[in-house]
Amino acid sequence: MKSTGAVLVAAGLSSRMEAFKPMLPFGNSTISRHMVTMLKDMGIDPVVVVTGYRGDELREHLFFTGVRFIKNERFRETQMFDSVQLGIQSISGDCERLLILPIDLPAIMPDTIRQQLMIDAPIIRTVCRGEPGHPIMLWSEVAESLRGYEGPGGLRGAIEHSGIAITNLEVDDEGIYRDLDTREQYQELLDWNYQRGQGYPVRPQTQVRLTASQPFYGPGTQQLLNWIGQTGSLQEACAHMDISYSKGRKMVKQLEQQLGFPVVQRWTGGSGGGGSVLTEKGEKLMEAYENMVAEIQDFTDQAYQRYMGKGI
């Protein structure tokens, strides 16, 4: 069997996710460690990880996995194919063929890659139910010929422009195209992966509460204010949360007493029959709390990986 290496592209900003995708929990570790371990366990070597955004952090995270690193210094202004070209340049002379795949496809099954390894063809593309995905396997000389492509369409455009025949490998594995660009897609991927028997990743869960003489602001209060903002009514907000109106009013009163300023402006009567809206300070409070919780969760996830990410 020909020697096979891999290019893992992890240079993106993850801006829509609002979290660093390579270090999100997956399997029994993180997305990046899961991907690297899967490839290494199948004898794929060398593996080069193309970094960019938070590259030093990812390098430290994967330091003991035995992968190579190359950084796309222009990751903010370039596309994925630019990172692929850097990866090809750094690895193609060390193996007879190579796999190319983004790092945000952690649900690819090992058997899918094993099937690719058994085929000897210049370009092998995985396809599931008519939809193409990753990894894409290339002979090294083919990969080198694609490296100078500057036209549109990225890697796909380069392959089509080459005129080399593509061998499609039909697999029963939706993981070849189930990437994650948003938090919703990430949760959907975890749920789908669990349903096919792969389990949920272990991760710490952080709950943040503000306390003065006693706790007065946490996830429940944040949710109540959010519903008030959406419905314009404290009563409707309480109904959405399945709590009594008196309890919701008490939560708002306690919050305002502890903070010393109003967060909800209420009125009664009139043609609309009364209602409630968030004050400007109330809206700023919600935004600040949400940002603080996200930052604390990110820090907690990093701490978990440092102390428990390699197992107990």
PDB file of C-alpha atoms in Angstrom:
ATOM      1  CA  MET A   1       0.000   0.000   0.000  1.00  0.00           C
ATOM      2  CA  LYS A   2       1.268   3.469  -0.860  1.00  0.00           C
ATOM      3  CA  SER A   3       2.460   5.709   1.978  1.00  0.00           C
ATOM      4  CA  THR A   4      -0.204   8.241   2.851  1.00  0.00           C
ATOM      5  CA  GLY A   5      -0.040  11.596   4.617  1.00  0.00           C
ATOM      6  CA  ALA A   6      -2.738  14.133   5.467  1.00  0.00           C
ATOM      7  CA  VAL A   7      -3.314  17.872   5.399  1.00  0.00           C
ATOM      8  CA  LEU A   8      -5.688  19.096   8.103  1.00  0.00           C
ATOM      9  CA  VAL A   9      -6.824  22.680   7.516  1.00  0.00           C
ATOM     10  CA  ALA A  10      -7.480  24.615  10.738  1.00  0.00           C
ATOM     11  CA  ALA A  11      -6.663  28.198   9.809  1.00  0.00           C
ATOM     12  CA  GLY A  12     -10.160  29.737   9.785  1.00  0.00           C
ATOM     13  CA  LEU A  13     -11.489  32.404  12.127  1.00  0.00           C
ATOM     14  CA  SER A  14     -14.538  30.394  13.319  1.00  0.00           C
ATOM     15  CA  SER A  15     -16.382  33.734  13.372  1.00  0.00           C
ATOM     16  CA  ARG A  16     -19.908  32.332  12.911  1.00  0.00           C
ATOM     17  CA  MET A  17     -19.336  29.697  15.586  1.00  0.00           C
ATOM     18  CA  GLU A  18     -18.170  32.315  18.139  1.00  0.00           C
ATOM     19  CA  ALA A  19     -15.882  29.619  19.542  1.00  0.00           C
ATOM     20  CA  PHE A  20     -12.597  28.035  18.464  1.00  0.00           C
ATOM     21  CA  LYS A  21     -13.777  24.957  16.550  1.00  0.00           C
ATOM     22  CA  PRO A  22     -10.602  22.816  16.749  1.00  0.00           C
ATOM     23  CA  MET A  23     -10.806  22.787  20.551  1.00  0.00           C
ATOM     24  CA  LEU A  24     -14.526  22.164  20.951  1.00  0.00           C
ATOM     25  CA  PRO A  25     -15.338  18.876  22.732  1.00  0.00           C
ATOM     26  CA  PHE A  26     -15.879  15.833  20.543  1.00  0.00           C
ATOM     27  CA  GLY A  27     -15.623  12.135  21.317  1.00  0.00           C
ATOM     28  CA  ASN A  28     -13.427  11.693  24.370  1.00  0.00           C
ATOM     29  CA  SER A  29     -11.328  14.769  23.670  1.00  0.00           C
ATOM     30  CA  THR A  30     -11.543  17.695  21.241  1.00  0.00           C
ATOM     31  CA  ILE A  31     -12.291  17.954  17.537  1.00  0.00           C
ATOM     32  CA  SER A  32      -8.626  18.461  16.615  1.00  0.00           C
ATOM     33  CA  ARG A  33      -7.248  15.677  18.828  1.00  0.00           C
ATOM     34  CA  HIS A  34      -9.991  13.329  17.670  1.00  0.00           C
ATOM     35  CA  MET A  35      -9.130  13.952  14.019  1.00  0.00           C
ATOM     36  CA  VAL A  36      -5.390  13.579  14.518  1.00  0.00           C
ATOM     37  CA  THR A  37      -5.746  10.424  16.612  1.00  0.00           C
ATOM     38  CA  MET A  38      -8.060   8.827  14.049  1.00  0.00           C
ATOM     39  CA  LEU A  39      -5.588   9.440  11.227  1.00  0.00           C
ATOM     40  CA  LYS A  40      -2.555   8.323  13.216  1.00  0.00           C
ATOM     41  CA  ASP A  41      -4.301   5.124  14.334  1.00  0.00           C
ATOM     42  CA  MET A  42      -4.723   4.190  10.666  1.00  0.00           C
ATOM     43  CA  GLY A  43      -1.021   4.628   9.959  1.00  0.00           C
ATOM     44  CA  ILE A  44      -1.420   7.920   8.099  1.00  0.00           C
ATOM     45  CA  ASP A  45       1.812   9.825   8.520  1.00  0.00           C
ATOM     46  CA  PRO A  46       2.978  12.521   8.287  1.00  0.00           C
ATOM     47  CA  VAL A  47       0.004  14.675   9.296  1.00  0.00           C
ATOM     48  CA  VAL A  48       0.394  18.404   8.815  1.00  0.00           C
ATOM     49  CA  VAL A  49      -1.986  20.862  10.509  1.00  0.00           C
ATOM     50  CA  VAL A  50      -2.303  24.214   8.759  1.00  0.00           C
ATOM     51  CA  THR A  51      -2.969  26.794  11.458  1.00  0.00           C
ATOM     52  CA  GLY A  52      -3.868  30.472  11.394  1.00  0.00           C
ATOM     53  CA  TYR A  53      -6.270  31.959  13.905  1.00  0.00           C
ATOM     54  CA  ARG A  54      -5.128  31.052  17.444  1.00  0.00           C
ATOM     55  CA  GLY A  55      -2.383  29.019  15.824  1.00  0.00           C
ATOM     56  CA  ASP A  56      -0.011  29.062  18.811  1.00  0.00           C
ATOM     57  CA  GLU A  57      -2.767  27.820  21.081  1.00  0.00           C
ATOM     58  CA  LEU A  58      -3.637  24.949  18.738  1.00  0.00           C
ATOM     59  CA  ARG A  59       0.031  24.061  18.347  1.00  0.00           C
ATOM     60  CA  GLU A  60       0.372  23.762  22.119  1.00  0.00           C
ATOM     61  CA  HIS A  61      -2.858  21.742  22.296  1.00  0.00           C
ATOM     62  CA  LEU A  62      -1.560  19.194  19.746  1.00  0.00           C
ATOM     63  CA  PHE A  63       2.105  19.365  20.746  1.00  0.00           C
ATOM     64  CA  PHE A  64       2.404  15.730  21.902  1.00  0.00           C
ATOM     65  CA  THR A  65       0.459  14.181  19.000  1.00  0.00           C
ATOM     66  CA  GLY A  66       3.425  14.061  16.640  1.00  0.00           C
ATOM     67  CA  VAL A  67       1.906  16.222  13.888  1.00  0.00           C
ATOM     68  CA  ARG A  68       3.664  18.893  11.877  1.00  0.00           C
ATOM     69  CA  PHE A  69       2.530  22.495  11.790  1.00  0.00           C
ATOM     70  CA  ILE A  70       2.603  25.197   9.182  1.00  0.00           C
ATOM     71  CA  LYS A  71       0.985  28.580   9.703  1.00  0.00           C
ATOM     72  CA  ASN A  72      -0.952  30.555   7.132  1.00  0.00           C
ATOM     73  CA  GLU A  73       0.205  34.005   8.192  1.00  0.00           C
ATOM     74  CA  ARG A  74      -2.378  35.611   5.904  1.00  0.00           C
ATOM     75  CA  PHE A  75      -5.321  33.563   7.220  1.00  0.00           C
ATOM     76  CA  ARG A  76      -7.508  36.648   7.677  1.00  0.00           C
ATOM     77  CA  GLU A  77      -7.392  37.552   3.986  1.00  0.00           C
ATOM     78  CA  THR A  78      -7.070  34.195   2.228  1.00  0.00           C
ATOM     79  CA  GLN A  79      -9.347  31.251   1.496  1.00  0.00           C
ATOM     80  CA  MET A  80      -9.220  27.601   2.520  1.00  0.00           C
ATOM     81  CA  PHE A  81      -7.475  26.566  -0.709  1.00  0.00           C
ATOM     82  CA  ASP A  82      -4.561  28.884   0.126  1.00  0.00           C
ATOM     83  CA  SER A  83      -4.078  26.879   3.324  1.00  0.00           C
ATOM     84  CA  VAL A  84      -4.410  23.619   1.370  1.00  0.00           C
ATOM     85  CA  GLN A  85      -1.652  24.781  -0.987  1.00  0.00           C
ATOM     86  CA  LEU A  86       0.638  25.504   1.976  1.00  0.00           C
ATOM     87  CA  GLY A  87      -0.060  22.050   3.371  1.00  0.00           C
ATOM     88  CA  ILE A  88       0.648  20.349   0.034  1.00  0.00           C
ATOM     89  CA  GLN A  89       3.929  22.239  -0.289  1.00  0.00           C
ATOM     90  CA  SER A  90       5.075  21.063   3.146  1.00  0.00           C
ATOM     91  CA  ILE A  91       4.168  17.376   2.833  1.00  0.00           C
ATOM     92  CA  SER A  92       3.859  16.085  -0.739  1.00  0.00           C
ATOM     93  CA  GLY A  93       7.527  15.076  -1.042  1.00  0.00           C
ATOM     94  CA  ASP A  94       7.255  12.844   2.042  1.00  0.00           C
ATOM     95  CA  CYS A  95       4.449  10.526   0.922  1.00  0.00           C
ATOM     96  CA  GLU A  96       3.060   8.971  -2.234  1.00  0.00           C
ATOM     97  CA  ARG A  97      -0.469  10.284  -1.715  1.00  0.00           C
ATOM     98  CA  LEU A  98      -2.261  12.511   0.716  1.00  0.00           C
ATOM     99  CA  LEU A  99      -5.648  13.171   2.256  1.00  0.00           C
ATOM    100  CA  ILE A 100      -6.995  16.703   2.366  1.00  0.00           C
ATOM    101  CA  LEU A 101      -9.744  17.630   4.785  1.00  0.00           C
ATOM    102  CA  PRO A 102     -10.936  20.533   6.941  1.00  0.00           C
ATOM    103  CA  ILE A 103     -10.595  19.994  10.660  1.00  0.00           C
ATOM    104  CA  ASP A 104     -14.296  20.751  11.278  1.00  0.00           C
ATOM    105  CA  LEU A 105     -15.528  17.383   9.938  1.00  0.00           C
ATOM    106  CA  PRO A 106     -14.971  15.255  13.057  1.00  0.00           C
ATOM    107  CA  ALA A 107     -17.840  12.813  12.417  1.00  0.00           C
ATOM    108  CA  ILE A 108     -16.160  11.110   9.441  1.00  0.00           C
ATOM    109  CA  MET A 109     -16.051   7.395  10.216  1.00  0.00           C
ATOM    110  CA  PRO A 110     -12.649   5.655  10.169  1.00  0.00           C
ATOM    111  CA  ASP A 111     -14.063   2.988   7.824  1.00  0.00           C
ATOM    112  CA  THR A 112     -14.682   5.680   5.202  1.00  0.00           C
ATOM    113  CA  ILE A 113     -10.985   6.543   5.168  1.00  0.00           C
ATOM    114  CA  ARG A 114     -10.003   2.857   5.190  1.00  0.00           C
ATOM    115  CA  GLN A 115     -12.046   2.371   2.021  1.00  0.00           C
ATOM    116  CA  GLN A 116     -10.188   5.255   0.381  1.00  0.00           C
ATOM    117  CA  LEU A 117      -6.847   3.753   1.334  1.00  0.00           C
ATOM    118  CA  MET A 118      -7.716   0.550  -0.542  1.00  0.00           C
ATOM    119  CA  ILE A 119      -8.242   2.341  -3.880  1.00  0.00           C
ATOM    120  CA  ASP A 120      -5.378   3.306  -6.154  1.00  0.00           C
ATOM    121  CA  ALA A 121      -6.501   6.263  -8.266  1.00  0.00           C
ATOM    122  CA  PRO A 122      -5.145   9.801  -8.857  1.00  0.00           C
ATOM    123  CA  ILE A 123      -8.114  11.554  -7.248  1.00  0.00           C
ATOM    124  CA  ILE A 124     -10.622   9.890  -4.923  1.00  0.00           C
ATOM    125  CA  ARG A 125     -13.616  11.832  -3.633  1.00  0.00           C
ATOM    126  CA  THR A 126     -16.108  10.531  -1.073  1.00  0.00           C
ATOM    127  CA  VAL A 127     -19.801  10.784  -1.940  1.00  0.00           C
ATOM    128  CA  CYS A 128     -22.798  10.044   0.286  1.00  0.00           C
ATOM    129  CA  ARG A 129     -26.272   9.867  -1.289  1.00  0.00           C
ATOM    130  CA  GLY A 130     -25.112  11.941  -4.227  1.00  0.00           C
ATOM    131  CA  GLU A 131     -23.455  14.673  -2.152  1.00  0.00           C
ATOM    132  CA  PRO A 132     -19.649  14.951  -2.339  1.00  0.00           C
ATOM    133  CA  GLY A 133     -17.580  15.479   0.766  1.00  0.00           C
ATOM    134  CA  HIS A 134     -14.179  14.899   2.380  1.00  0.00           C
ATOM    135  CA  PRO A 135     -11.568  13.569   2.628  1.00  0.00           C
ATOM    136  CA  ILE A 136     -10.227  14.011  -0.869  1.00  0.00           C
ATOM    137  CA  MET A 137      -7.275  11.747  -1.624  1.00  0.00           C
ATOM    138  CA  LEU A 138      -4.658  12.762  -4.200  1.00  0.00           C
ATOM    139  CA  TRP A 139      -1.509  11.244  -5.584  1.00  0.00           C
ATOM    140  CA  SER A 140       1.319  13.526  -4.480  1.00  0.00           C
ATOM    141  CA  GLU A 141       2.242  14.453  -8.044  1.00  0.00           C
ATOM    142  CA  VAL A 142      -1.385  15.410  -8.677  1.00  0.00           C
ATOM    143  CA  ALA A 143      -1.443  17.515  -5.518  1.00  0.00           C
ATOM    144  CA  GLU A 144       1.732  19.285  -6.664  1.00  0.00           C
ATOM    145  CA  SER A 145       0.150  20.062 -10.029  1.00  0.00           C
ATOM    146  CA  LEU A 146      -2.825  21.670  -8.280  1.00  0.00           C
ATOM    147  CA  ARG A 147      -0.665  23.867  -6.090  1.00  0.00           C
ATOM    148  CA  GLY A 148      -0.189  26.558  -8.717  1.00  0.00           C
ATOM    149  CA  TYR A 149      -3.894  26.941  -9.517  1.00  0.00           C
ATOM    150  CA  GLU A 150      -5.119  30.532  -9.061  1.00  0.00           C
ATOM    151  CA  GLY A 151      -8.587  30.336 -10.586  1.00  0.00           C
ATOM    152  CA  PRO A 152     -12.018  30.294  -8.930  1.00  0.00           C
ATOM    153  CA  GLY A 153     -13.652  27.473  -6.997  1.00  0.00           C
ATOM    154  CA  GLY A 154     -10.872  26.594  -4.561  1.00  0.00           C
ATOM    155  CA  LEU A 155      -9.792  22.953  -4.405  1.00  0.00           C
ATOM    156  CA  ARG A 156     -12.813  21.771  -6.375  1.00  0.00           C
ATOM    157  CA  GLY A 157     -12.077  24.312  -9.101  1.00  0.00           C
ATOM    158  CA  ALA A 158      -8.440  23.215  -9.222  1.00  0.00           C
ATOM    159  CA  ILE A 159      -9.394  19.542  -9.574  1.00  0.00           C
ATOM    160  CA  GLU A 160     -11.923  20.237 -12.316  1.00  0.00           C
ATOM    161  CA  HIS A 161      -9.441  22.477 -14.138  1.00  0.00           C
ATOM    162  CA  SER A 162      -6.792  19.727 -14.062  1.00  0.00           C
ATOM    163  CA  GLY A 163      -8.879  17.467 -16.298  1.00  0.00           C
ATOM    164  CA  ILE A 164      -7.805  14.416 -14.291  1.00  0.00           C
ATOM    165  CA  ALA A 165     -10.557  11.829 -13.823  1.00  0.00           C
ATOM    166  CA  ILE A 166     -12.190  11.783 -10.389  1.00  0.00           C
ATOM    167  CA  THR A 167     -12.981   8.442  -8.771  1.00  0.00           C
ATOM    168  CA  ASN A 168     -16.095   8.773  -6.620  1.00  0.00           C
ATOM    169  CA  LEU A 169     -16.249   6.497  -3.590  1.00  0.00           C
ATOM    170  CA  GLU A 170     -19.857   5.926  -2.479  1.00  0.00           C
ATOM    171  CA  VAL A 171     -20.037   5.645   1.314  1.00  0.00           C
ATOM    172  CA  ASP A 172     -22.845   5.466   3.834  1.00  0.00           C
ATOM    173  CA  ASP A 173     -21.384   8.203   6.009  1.00  0.00           C
ATOM    174  CA  GLU A 174     -23.034  11.613   6.344  1.00  0.00           C
ATOM    175  CA  GLY A 175     -20.035  12.695   8.380  1.00  0.00           C
ATOM    176  CA  ILE A 176     -18.183  13.450   5.135  1.00  0.00           C
ATOM    177  CA  TYR A 177     -20.152  16.678   4.740  1.00  0.00           C
ATOM    178  CA  ARG A 178     -21.520  17.433   8.225  1.00  0.00           C
ATOM    179  CA  ASP A 179     -19.360  20.414   9.122  1.00  0.00           C
ATOM    180  CA  LEU A 180     -20.086  22.953  11.839  1.00  0.00           C
ATOM    181  CA  ASP A 181     -20.147  26.667  11.180  1.00  0.00           C
ATOM    182  CA  THR A 182     -22.586  27.697  13.924  1.00  0.00           C
ATOM    183  CA  ARG A 183     -23.378  26.619  17.487  1.00  0.00           C
ATOM    184  CA  GLU A 184     -26.655  25.176  16.219  1.00  0.00           C
ATOM    185  CA  GLN A 185     -24.841  22.990  13.680  1.00  0.00           C
ATOM    186  CA  TYR A 186     -22.413  21.871  16.385  1.00  0.00           C
ATOM    187  CA  GLN A 187     -25.256  20.774  18.665  1.00  0.00           C
ATOM    188  CA  GLU A 188     -27.041  19.085  15.748  1.00  0.00           C
ATOM    189  CA  LEU A 189     -23.828  17.205  14.957  1.00  0.00           C
ATOM    190  CA  LEU A 190     -23.457  16.032  18.569  1.00  0.00           C
ATOM    191  CA  ASP A 191     -27.087  14.881  18.647  1.00  0.00           C
ATOM    192  CA  TRP A 192     -26.759  13.075  15.312  1.00  0.00           C
ATOM    193  CA  ASN A 193     -23.489  11.455  16.352  1.00  0.00           C
ATOM    194  CA  TYR A 194     -25.131  10.260  19.575  1.00  0.00           C
ATOM    195  CA  GLN A 195     -28.086   8.784  17.697  1.00  0.00           C
ATOM    196  CA  ARG A 196     -25.744   6.649  15.592  1.00  0.00           C
ATOM    197  CA  GLY A 197     -24.186   5.260  18.756  1.00  0.00           C
ATOM    198  CA  GLN A 198     -21.044   7.368  19.083  1.00  0.00           C
ATOM    199  CA  GLY A 199     -21.899   9.021  22.417  1.00  0.00           C
ATOM    200  CA  TYR A 200     -21.788  12.608  23.633  1.00  0.00           C
ATOM    201  CA  PRO A 201     -18.484  14.305  24.452  1.00  0.00           C
ATOM    202  CA  VAL A 202     -17.710  14.970  28.101  1.00  0.00           C
ATOM    203  CA  ARG A 203     -17.283  18.629  28.929  1.00  0.00           C
ATOM    204  CA  PRO A 204     -17.643  20.893  31.969  1.00  0.00           C
ATOM    205  CA  GLN A 205     -20.840  22.912  32.295  1.00  0.00           C
ATOM    206  CA  THR A 206     -20.581  26.385  33.730  1.00  0.00           C
ATOM    207  CA  GLN A 207     -23.438  28.226  35.418  1.00  0.00           C
ATOM    208  CA  VAL A 208     -22.847  31.851  36.341  1.00  0.00           C
ATOM    209  CA  ARG A 209     -24.901  33.709  38.959  1.00  0.00           C
ATOM    210  CA  LEU A 210     -24.553  37.235  40.262  1.00  0.00           C
ATOM    211  CA  THR A 211     -24.765  37.463  44.047  1.00  0.00           C
ATOM    212  CA  ALA A 212     -25.068  40.307  46.535  1.00  0.00           C
ATOM    213  CA  SER A 213     -26.703  39.465  49.875  1.00  0.00           C
ATOM    214  CA  GLN A 214     -28.082  36.463  47.971  1.00  0.00           C
ATOM    215  CA  PRO A 215     -28.080  35.193  44.364  1.00  0.00           C
ATOM    216  CA  PHE A 216     -30.240  37.468  42.227  1.00  0.00           C
ATOM    217  CA  TYR A 217     -29.272  36.972  38.569  1.00  0.00           C
ATOM    218  CA  GLY A 218     -28.599  33.809  36.615  1.00  0.00           C
ATOM    219  CA  PRO A 219     -29.769  31.830  33.572  1.00  0.00           C
ATOM    220  CA  GLY A 220     -33.424  31.922  34.652  1.00  0.00           C
ATOM    221  CA  THR A 221     -33.502  35.701  35.084  1.00  0.00           C
ATOM    222  CA  GLN A 222     -31.648  36.157  31.800  1.00  0.00           C
ATOM    223  CA  GLN A 223     -34.255  34.013  30.078  1.00  0.00           C
ATOM    224  CA  LEU A 224     -37.100  35.987  31.652  1.00  0.00           C
ATOM    225  CA  LEU A 225     -35.663  39.303  30.457  1.00  0.00           C
ATOM    226  CA  ASN A 226     -35.139  37.836  27.013  1.00  0.00           C
ATOM    227  CA  TRP A 227     -38.798  36.842  26.769  1.00  0.00           C
ATOM    228  CA  ILE A 228     -39.912  40.266  28.030  1.00  0.00           C
ATOM    229  CA  GLY A 229     -37.845  41.833  25.272  1.00  0.00           C
ATOM    230  CA  GLN A 230     -39.389  39.546  22.651  1.00  0.00           C
ATOM    231  CA  THR A 231     -43.027  39.705  23.778  1.00  0.00           C
ATOM    232  CA  GLY A 232     -43.323  43.173  25.318  1.00  0.00           C
ATOM    233  CA  SER A 233     -45.179  41.613  28.232  1.00  0.00           C
ATOM    234  CA  LEU A 234     -44.090  40.271  31.613  1.00  0.00           C
ATOM    235  CA  GLN A 235     -47.206  38.104  31.730  1.00  0.00           C
ATOM    236  CA  GLU A 236     -46.459  36.486  28.345  1.00  0.00           C
ATOM    237  CA  ALA A 237     -42.824  36.055  29.322  1.00  0.00           C
ATOM    238  CA  CYS A 238     -43.892  34.144  32.447  1.00  0.00           C
ATOM    239  CA  ALA A 239     -46.228  31.980  30.359  1.00  0.00           C
ATOM    240  CA  HIS A 240     -43.381  31.055  27.995  1.00  0.00           C
ATOM    241  CA  MET A 241     -41.271  30.011  30.996  1.00  0.00           C
ATOM    242  CA  ASP A 242     -44.170  28.188  32.665  1.00  0.00           C
ATOM    243  CA  ILE A 243     -43.895  30.218  35.881  1.00  0.00           C
ATOM    244  CA  SER A 244     -46.531  32.263  37.678  1.00  0.00           C
ATOM    245  CA  TYR A 245     -46.881  35.975  37.034  1.00  0.00           C
ATOM    246  CA  SER A 246     -46.259  36.682  40.721  1.00  0.00           C
ATOM    247  CA  LYS A 247     -42.964  34.757  40.618  1.00  0.00           C
ATOM    248  CA  GLY A 248     -41.797  36.594  37.510  1.00  0.00           C
ATOM    249  CA  ARG A 249     -42.684  39.959  39.019  1.00  0.00           C
ATOM    250  CA  LYS A 250     -40.810  39.000  42.202  1.00  0.00           C
ATOM    251  CA  MET A 251     -37.704  38.059  40.154  1.00  0.00           C
ATOM    252  CA  VAL A 252     -37.702  41.439  38.406  1.00  0.00           C
ATOM    253  CA  LYS A 253     -38.301  43.323  41.684  1.00  0.00           C
ATOM    254  CA  GLN A 254     -35.460  41.506  43.449  1.00  0.00           C
ATOM    255  CA  LEU A 255     -33.151  42.163  40.505  1.00  0.00           C
ATOM    256  CA  GLU A 256     -33.885  45.886  40.472  1.00  0.00           C
ATOM    257  CA  GLN A 257     -33.467  46.156  44.242  1.00  0.00           C
ATOM    258  CA  GLN A 258     -30.018  44.561  44.126  1.00  0.00           C
ATOM    259  CA  LEU A 259     -28.820  46.588  41.132  1.00  0.00           C
ATOM    260  CA  GLY A 260     -30.320  49.885  42.220  1.00  0.00           C
ATOM    261  CA  PHE A 261     -31.789  50.750  38.820  1.00  0.00           C
ATOM    262  CA  PRO A 262     -34.835  49.681  36.770  1.00  0.00           C
ATOM    263  CA  VAL A 263     -34.355  46.963  34.140  1.00  0.00           C
ATOM    264  CA  VAL A 264     -38.021  46.697  33.079  1.00  0.00           C
ATOM    265  CA  GLN A 265     -40.330  49.602  32.295  1.00  0.00           C
ATOM    266  CA  ARG A 266     -43.993  48.736  32.875  1.00  0.00           C
ATOM    267  CA  TRP A 267     -47.233  50.550  32.088  1.00  0.00           C
ATOM    268  CA  THR A 268     -50.893  49.737  32.493  1.00  0.00           C
ATOM    269  CA  GLY A 269     -54.061  50.621  30.623  1.00  0.00           C
ATOM    270  CA  GLY A 270     -54.283  52.505  27.365  1.00  0.00           C
ATOM    271  CA  SER A 271     -55.364  51.186  23.995  1.00  0.00           C
ATOM    272  CA  GLY A 272     -52.842  48.362  24.105  1.00  0.00           C
ATOM    273  CA  GLY A 273     -53.824  47.247  27.582  1.00  0.00           C
ATOM    274  CA  GLY A 274     -50.382  47.788  29.125  1.00  0.00           C
ATOM    275  CA  GLY A 275     -47.086  46.001  28.734  1.00  0.00           C
ATOM    276  CA  SER A 276     -43.413  45.810  29.649  1.00  0.00           C
ATOM    277  CA  VAL A 277     -40.155  46.658  27.864  1.00  0.00           C
ATOM    278  CA  LEU A 278     -36.524  46.467  28.849  1.00  0.00           C
ATOM    279  CA  THR A 279     -34.811  49.684  29.804  1.00  0.00           C
ATOM    280  CA  GLU A 280     -31.543  50.634  28.129  1.00  0.00           C
ATOM    281  CA  LYS A 281     -29.652  49.454  31.211  1.00  0.00           C
ATOM    282  CA  GLY A 282     -31.645  46.237  31.174  1.00  0.00           C
ATOM    283  CA  GLU A 283     -30.548  45.516  27.591  1.00  0.00           C
ATOM    284  CA  LYS A 284     -26.921  46.316  28.433  1.00  0.00           C
ATOM    285  CA  LEU A 285     -27.130  44.007  31.451  1.00  0.00           C
ATOM    286  CA  MET A 286     -28.298  41.116  29.278  1.00  0.00           C
ATOM    287  CA  GLU A 287     -25.578  41.679  26.687  1.00  0.00           C
ATOM    288  CA  ALA A 288     -22.842  41.957  29.325  1.00  0.00           C
ATOM    289  CA  TYR A 289     -24.010  38.802  31.112  1.00  0.00           C
ATOM    290  CA  GLU A 290     -24.161  36.794  27.871  1.00  0.00           C
ATOM    291  CA  ASN A 291     -20.655  37.872  26.852  1.00  0.00           C
ATOM    292  CA  MET A 292     -19.282  37.141  30.325  1.00  0.00           C
ATOM    293  CA  VAL A 293     -20.814  33.648  30.402  1.00  0.00           C
ATOM    294  CA  ALA A 294     -19.411  32.840  26.930  1.00  0.00           C
ATOM    295  CA  GLU A 295     -15.920  33.946  27.982  1.00  0.00           C
ATOM    296  CA  ILE A 296     -16.059  31.994  31.247  1.00  0.00           C
ATOM    297  CA  GLN A 297     -17.266  28.865  29.411  1.00  0.00           C
ATOM    298  CA  ASP A 298     -14.428  29.199  26.905  1.00  0.00           C
ATOM    299  CA  PHE A 299     -11.896  29.502  29.734  1.00  0.00           C
ATOM    300  CA  THR A 300     -13.458  26.522  31.515  1.00  0.00           C
ATOM    301  CA  ASP A 301     -13.284  24.385  28.355  1.00  0.00           C
ATOM    302  CA  GLN A 302      -9.593  25.228  27.999  1.00  0.00           C
ATOM    303  CA  ALA A 303      -8.929  24.369  31.650  1.00  0.00           C
ATOM    304  CA  TYR A 304     -10.757  21.066  31.208  1.00  0.00           C
ATOM    305  CA  GLN A 305      -8.559  20.158  28.254  1.00  0.00           C
ATOM    306  CA  ARG A 306      -5.396  21.012  30.201  1.00  0.00           C
ATOM    307  CA  TYR A 307      -6.290  18.883  33.205  1.00  0.00           C
ATOM    308  CA  MET A 308      -8.625  16.181  31.883  1.00  0.00           C
ATOM    309  CA  GLY A 309      -8.432  16.257  28.087  1.00  0.00           C
ATOM    310  CA  LYS A 310      -5.975  13.344  27.958  1.00  0.00           C
ATOM    311  CA  GLY A 311      -8.040  11.155  30.286  1.00  0.00           C
ATOM    312  CA  ILE A 312      -7.742  10.330  33.963  1.00  0.00           C
TER     313      ILE A 312
END
